[in-house]
Amino acid sequence: MAVIAVTGKGGTGKTVISALLIDHFSTDRKVLAVDADPDSNLPEAVGIKDYSTLGEIRELFQQNRDSMGTISKEQWLEGKIYGEAVNESKHFDLIVMGKPEGEGCYCFVNNLLRSVLRKLMKNYDVVVVDCEAGLEQFSRKTVENADYILIVTDTSKKGLATAKRIIDSTEELKLNFKNIYLVGNKVNSNGEGNAIKQFAEKEGIIFLGNIPYSEKILELDFRGEPITKLLEDTELNNHFREIFKGIGGINDH
Amino acid sequence: MVERAKVKIPKRAKKKESKDEQEFPFDISPMYEGERVRKGDMFVELGGPKQTGFELIINLPARNVQDMKSTLVGDDLDGLEEGKSYPYAMIYYIAGSQLDNDIEPVVERRNHDFQNFIEGYMHLNQRYDIWVRINKDAMKKGLKSLNQIAQATMMLFKNEMPFIEKIEALYITDGDLVKKLLDEYAMPVYEERDARVETLHDEDVDEFYSCTLCQSFAPANVCVISPDRPSLCGAITWFDGRAASKVDPEGPNKAIPKGELIDPIGGEYTGIDEFARNESGGGVDKVKLHSFFDYPHTSCGCFEVIGFYMPEVDGIGFLHRGYPNPAPNGLTFSTMAGQTGGGKQIAGFLGVGISYFRSKKFIQADGGWRRVVWMPSELKERIEKYITDGVKDKIATEKEVSVIEELKDFLKAKNHPVVTGVVREVDGEKITDGWVEEKEVEEIKEEVPATQPEAKVTEMPVAPIPQISMIPQSGGIKLVIKNASIHIEKIIVKRKDEK
C-alpha cells in the first residue's frame, strides 16, 4: 500500500489532480480516495453524489456512546465506517473526512478512527489523499503517514510560497515520506513553466510536468460534472499519463 | 439472571453437522483483519442492513457442550443465490472451569476478530447488527459450507483463549428461526448484560484501568476508570478499559490492580495511590475516586463537565462544556477549566464525565447529590433520572437563578440540604453544619452602610467553609482553611527585601 498526499495552495487544482490520479491508478489497481479537505469537492469531481462522511459518523458516535452498554465501541465505529463511510464506485472507494470536530474531547474517538482506517487502508494498493493546503493533518489527524507528497502549484507567487512552506514543514513534521513531487497547473507559457521547473530543481524535489491552462476544466467544474470527463480528450489523456508516469515508486505497488 | 440453555432445534428443520475439521480451503491469518469485501466481489451477504442476524456466546456446564461440533440449521452456501442477502445467527456454547456468565461479552467480541482472520470472509459489527460478506474468490478456492467457517472460528477461540475448554457452534440461516431466537433467546441476554453496567460496582472487580489517551493535551493526567467512575471525557467505561487492556496490555489503557481498600466512602485504594504516584512523578500522592474536596481525581483537559464549589452556599455546582454563560459564581466553563485542566488535583474544582452522574457513588464522600445546588437546565434534563430522590427540585438552574444572591434565596426557599446541613446518604453521617447566621455582619453594616445599600447584609448567611486548599500553579504556598469566617478590611502583600 502506498499513500500519496496531494497538497498545495487552495485554488491551484489539487482536487482536479487528485481526481485524475484516482482515475489513473484505478485502471489496474485497488484505489482508496480520501477527501481530507473540508472545503474540497472531490466526490463531485470523481462523480460520486450521495455519500456519508467520517465527520458525521464521529458525531453520531459522540451522541450515542453513553448508551452503548458493554458493546465494543471500536467494532461499532468500524461497522459504521465500512458500512456507510466507504462509498463504493465501480473502480475505487471513497472516504470523505467531512466536517472538523465540534466541541468536547475527541481523543478517544480519533484514536479508534486511526485504528480502523489503518486496517481499511491495507485493502488498497494506492491511497490518494486530497489534503488541505498543508500537511499538518498528517501529524495529528486520522491518516497517519504519506509515502509520497505531490504538491500542486499554479504560476502565482503565493502558489510557490505555499509549496515552499509545505516542503519546509515536512522536516518538522517528521513525515516518513519517500519523495516529494511538484506539478505546475494552469500554466500559460513556456516561461511560466520553466520557472516552476527551476523552483523544483532549487528545492531538490522531483518535477513531474506542467498542465496547461484549460477552459475545459473550468467548464466541467461549472457544470458540476466529473473531472474525469476531461480524459475523453485523447491528447490531454496522454499528457496526464506522461506526467503521472513520473511517480516512480507508486508504479511498483 | 436469564437462564442459560441450548437452543431447541425444531425436529423438521434442515440440519447439517460437522465435527473436528482440521483442513480448510482458506487461509487463516491476522493479516486478513480489516479485509473488505466490496459489493461487486461478494458472493452473498449474511445479516447486515437488509436481514436479521445476531451472534451470541452462551456459557454452559461442560457436560452440555459437545466440543468442536458445529450444526447448521437452514440452507448452506450451495442453497444460496449469488448477490443476495440472508438471515444469519451464530451461537456458540462454551464451557470451562474458570468461566462465568460475565465473561460471555468478552468472548463474544472476539468472534469479530477471529472471523476476520478468515480469508475472503468479512465480519462487521456485533450482537444483533452483525454483517457478513463472503467473497466470490473464497467460493472459487473451495469454500463449501458455513460449517467450515464455524469449525475454523472455534479452532481460533480455543487456540487464543485457552480458558475455553469446550466449544460448540450453532449457525442458522433459517429466517423464521433466526428472528424467533433473536427475540426470545438472545435479546434477554443482551439486556441482562447492559443492566450489568448499572449494577457492577468498584467492589465487584479486582482491576481498574488507566487511560493516558489525552496525555498530549494533559501530560500529567491519568484517568482511573472504575465501574463506578467512567473517564472524564465520558468516552471510556470500565468495560472499554478492560477490552482495550486485554488487546494491548501496554497501550493507553492499562490494568491497575486495585489493591487494599483504604477509604470505602472516598474510594481510595492502595493500588490507585501507588499508580498515581508513579505516573505523576510524585506530583500526586493520593487519589480518592468519589471525593470532591479530599484528594479528588485529577482533571485532564477533556472533561465534559466541571464541578465547582461555592463557599457562599456551601454547595457544589456543575457546568457542562458548551454552556456559554457564567455560572452563579460569575465564571464560565472555559475560565474554570483553564484553572483546573492539565492533570492538576485542585480541591474545589473537579472535571467529570456526564456518565459519572449515573454512578451510585457520585461524589459520595462529600454528600453526593445532596451537596449539588446548581446546574444548567440542559444538563439537568439530561441526567434527571439519576438524581437522588427528594433533591431534584431543590437543584437550581439558570432559569431560576443567575447570581449567588438569588441562589441563596432559592436554596433557602426549597430547604435544600446544604441550608440545614448535609447528611451523607452512604453512611448517614452529618458532614456539614448548614448555614450559620452570622452575628458579626451587623457590626460591618454599621461601619459601611452606604457602600452597599442594595445588599441585605443582615440576612446574609455565611457558610462555614469546610476546607479549601489553594495551590498556585507556580507552587510555593499551600493555604488550608478549616471552618473559618474571615473579615478583612485590607491586605497588603509585599515582596521580602533580600539584603
Coordinates of N, CA and C in Angstrom, one line a residue, chain A residues 61-63 65-84 86-93 103-109 111 119-120 122-124, chain B residues 30-31 33-40 105 109 112-113 122-127 131 133 193-194 197 213-214 217 233-237 239-240 252 302 304 321-322 354-355 358 382:
Chain A
F61 N -21.2 8.9 16.9 CA -20.6 8.2 18.0 C -20.6 9.0 19.3
Q62 N -20.3 10.3 19.2 CA -20.3 11.1 20.4 C -21.6 11.2 21.1
Q63 N -22.7 11.2 20.2 CA -24.0 11.3 20.8 C -24.5 9.9 21.4
R65 N -22.5 7.2 22.5 CA -21.5 6.4 23.2 C -22.0 6.1 24.7
D66 N -22.8 7.0 25.3 CA -23.2 6.7 26.7 C -24.2 5.5 26.8
S67 N -24.8 5.2 25.7 CA -25.9 4.2 25.8 C -25.4 2.9 25.1
M68 N -24.1 2.7 25.0 CA -23.6 1.6 24.3 C -23.4 0.3 25.2
G69 N -23.6 0.5 26.5 CA -23.5 -0.7 27.3 C -22.2 -1.4 27.2
T70 N -22.2 -2.7 27.1 CA -21.0 -3.4 27.0 C -20.5 -3.7 25.6
I71 N -21.1 -3.1 24.6 CA -20.7 -3.5 23.2 C -19.4 -2.8 23.0
S72 N -18.7 -3.3 21.9 CA -17.3 -2.8 21.6 C -17.5 -1.5 20.8
K73 N -16.9 -0.4 21.3 CA -17.0 0.9 20.6 C -16.2 0.9 19.3
E74 N -15.1 0.2 19.3 CA -14.3 0.1 18.1 C -15.0 -0.6 17.0
Q75 N -15.7 -1.7 17.4 CA -16.4 -2.5 16.4 C -17.6 -1.7 15.9
W76 N -18.2 -0.9 16.8 CA -19.3 -0.1 16.3 C -18.9 0.9 15.3
L77 N -17.7 1.5 15.5 CA -17.2 2.5 14.6 C -16.8 1.9 13.3
E78 N -16.1 0.7 13.4 CA -15.7 0.0 12.2 C -16.8 -0.3 11.3
G79 N -17.9 -0.8 12.0 CA -19.1 -1.2 11.2 C -19.7 0.0 10.5
K80 N -19.8 1.1 11.2 CA -20.3 2.3 10.5 C -19.4 2.8 9.4
I81 N -18.1 2.7 9.6 CA -17.2 3.2 8.5 C -17.3 2.3 7.3
Y82 N -17.1 1.0 7.6 CA -17.1 0.0 6.5 C -18.5 0.0 5.8
G83 N -19.5 0.1 6.6 CA -20.9 0.0 6.0 C -21.4 1.3 5.4
E84 N -21.0 2.5 6.0 CA -21.6 3.7 5.5 C -20.6 4.7 4.9
V86 N -17.5 4.2 3.6 CA -16.7 3.8 2.4 C -17.7 3.8 1.3
N87 N -17.6 4.8 0.4 CA -18.5 4.9 -0.7 C -17.9 4.2 -1.9
E88 N -18.6 3.1 -2.3 CA -18.1 2.3 -3.4 C -18.5 2.9 -4.8
S89 N -17.5 3.1 -5.6 CA -17.9 3.3 -7.0 C -17.4 2.1 -7.8
K90 N -17.5 2.1 -9.1 CA -17.2 0.9 -9.8 C -15.7 0.5 -9.7
H91 N -14.8 1.5 -9.8 CA -13.4 1.2 -9.8 C -12.6 1.5 -8.6
F92 N -13.2 2.3 -7.7 CA -12.4 2.7 -6.5 C -13.4 3.0 -5.4
D93 N -12.9 3.1 -4.1 CA -13.7 3.5 -3.0 C -13.3 4.9 -2.5
E103 N -17.1 20.7 19.6 CA -16.6 20.8 21.0 C -16.4 19.5 21.7
G104 N -15.7 19.5 22.7 CA -15.6 18.3 23.5 C -14.3 17.5 23.2
C105 N -14.2 16.4 23.8 CA -13.0 15.6 23.7 C -13.1 14.5 22.6
Y106 N -12.2 14.6 21.7 CA -12.2 13.6 20.6 C -11.0 12.7 20.6
C107 N -10.3 12.7 21.7 CA -9.1 11.9 21.8 C -9.4 10.4 21.6
F108 N -10.5 10.0 22.3 CA -10.8 8.5 22.2 C -11.3 8.2 20.8
V109 N -12.3 8.9 20.3 CA -12.9 8.5 19.1 C -11.9 8.6 17.9
N111 N -8.7 8.2 18.2 CA -7.8 7.1 18.3 C -8.4 5.8 17.7
K119 N -6.5 -0.3 9.3 CA -7.0 -1.6 8.8 C -7.6 -1.5 7.4
L120 N -8.4 -0.5 7.3 CA -9.1 -0.3 6.0 C -8.1 -0.1 4.8
K122 N -5.2 -1.0 4.4 CA -4.5 -2.2 3.9 C -5.1 -2.9 2.8
N123 N -6.4 -2.6 2.5 CA -7.1 -3.3 1.5 C -6.8 -2.7 0.1
Y124 N -6.0 -1.7 0.0 CA -5.8 -1.0 -1.2 C -4.3 -1.0 -1.6
Chain B
P30 N -3.9 -13.2 10.9 CA -4.3 -11.9 11.3 C -4.1 -10.8 10.2
M31 N -3.4 -11.2 9.2 CA -3.2 -10.2 8.1 C -4.5 -9.9 7.3
E33 N -7.3 -9.3 8.8 CA -8.0 -8.4 9.6 C -8.3 -7.1 8.9
G34 N -9.6 -6.7 8.9 CA -9.9 -5.5 8.2 C -10.2 -5.6 6.8
E35 N -10.1 -6.9 6.3 CA -10.3 -7.2 4.9 C -11.8 -6.7 4.5
R36 N -11.8 -6.0 3.4 CA -13.1 -5.5 3.0 C -13.6 -6.2 1.7
V37 N -14.8 -6.8 1.8 CA -15.4 -7.4 0.6 C -16.3 -6.4 -0.1
R38 N -15.9 -6.0 -1.3 CA -16.7 -4.9 -2.0 C -17.9 -5.6 -2.5
K39 N -18.9 -4.7 -2.8 CA -20.2 -5.2 -3.3 C -20.0 -6.1 -4.5
G40 N -19.2 -5.6 -5.4 CA -19.0 -6.3 -6.7 C -18.3 -7.7 -6.5
P105 N -19.6 -11.6 27.2 CA -19.4 -10.5 26.3 C -17.9 -10.3 25.8
R109 N -16.9 -10.6 21.8 CA -16.3 -9.6 21.0 C -15.2 -10.2 20.1
H112 N -15.7 -11.4 16.2 CA -15.3 -10.5 15.2 C -13.9 -10.6 14.7
D113 N -13.0 -10.6 15.7 CA -11.6 -10.7 15.4 C -11.2 -12.0 14.6
M122 N -15.8 -11.3 5.4 CA -15.8 -10.0 6.2 C -16.8 -10.1 7.2
H123 N -16.4 -9.8 8.5 CA -17.4 -9.7 9.6 C -17.4 -8.3 10.1
L124 N -18.6 -7.7 10.2 CA -18.7 -6.3 10.8 C -19.7 -6.3 11.9
N125 N -19.5 -5.4 12.8 CA -20.4 -5.1 13.9 C -20.5 -6.3 14.9
Q126 N -21.6 -6.2 15.8 CA -21.7 -7.1 16.9 C -23.1 -7.3 17.3
R127 N -23.3 -8.3 18.1 CA -24.7 -8.6 18.6 C -25.7 -8.7 17.5
W131 N -22.9 -8.2 10.3 CA -23.0 -8.1 8.8 C -21.8 -8.8 8.2
R133 N -20.0 -10.6 4.8 CA -19.9 -10.8 3.3 C -18.9 -11.9 3.0
R193 N -26.9 -8.1 30.1 CA -25.6 -7.6 30.2 C -25.5 -6.1 30.3
D194 N -26.5 -5.4 29.6 CA -26.5 -3.9 29.7 C -26.9 -3.5 31.1
V197 N -24.1 -3.2 33.5 CA -23.3 -1.9 33.6 C -23.7 -1.1 34.7
L213 N -4.8 8.4 27.1 CA -5.1 8.8 25.7 C -4.9 10.3 25.5
C214 N -5.2 11.1 26.4 CA -5.2 12.5 26.2 C -4.0 13.2 26.8
F217 N -2.5 16.4 25.5 CA -3.0 17.7 26.0 C -2.8 17.9 27.5
C233 N -13.7 12.3 30.1 CA -14.2 12.7 28.7 C -15.5 12.0 28.4
G234 N -15.9 11.1 29.3 CA -17.2 10.4 29.1 C -17.1 9.3 28.1
A235 N -16.0 9.1 27.4 CA -16.0 8.1 26.3 C -15.7 6.7 26.7
I236 N -15.0 6.5 27.9 CA -14.5 5.2 28.2 C -15.0 4.6 29.5
T237 N -15.7 3.5 29.4 CA -16.2 2.9 30.6 C -15.2 1.8 31.1
F239 N -15.7 -1.2 31.1 CA -15.8 -2.3 30.1 C -14.9 -2.1 28.9
D240 N -14.9 -0.8 28.5 CA -14.0 -0.4 27.4 C -12.5 -0.6 27.8
P252 N -2.6 2.5 25.8 CA -3.1 3.6 26.7 C -4.0 3.2 27.8
C302 N -10.0 17.4 28.9 CA -11.1 16.8 28.1 C -12.4 16.7 28.8
E304 N -16.0 16.6 30.4 CA -17.3 17.1 29.8 C -17.9 18.1 30.7
R321 N -19.5 21.7 29.3 CA -18.8 22.3 28.1 C -19.9 22.6 27.1
G322 N -19.8 23.8 26.6 CA -20.9 24.1 25.6 C -21.9 25.1 26.2
I354 N -20.1 13.1 31.8 CA -21.5 13.1 32.1 C -22.0 11.8 32.7
S355 N -21.4 10.7 32.2 CA -21.9 9.4 32.7 C -21.6 9.2 34.2
R358 N -24.5 9.2 36.6 CA -25.3 7.9 36.8 C -24.8 7.1 37.9
R382 N -30.8 16.2 31.1 CA -30.2 15.0 30.5 C -29.9 13.9 31.6

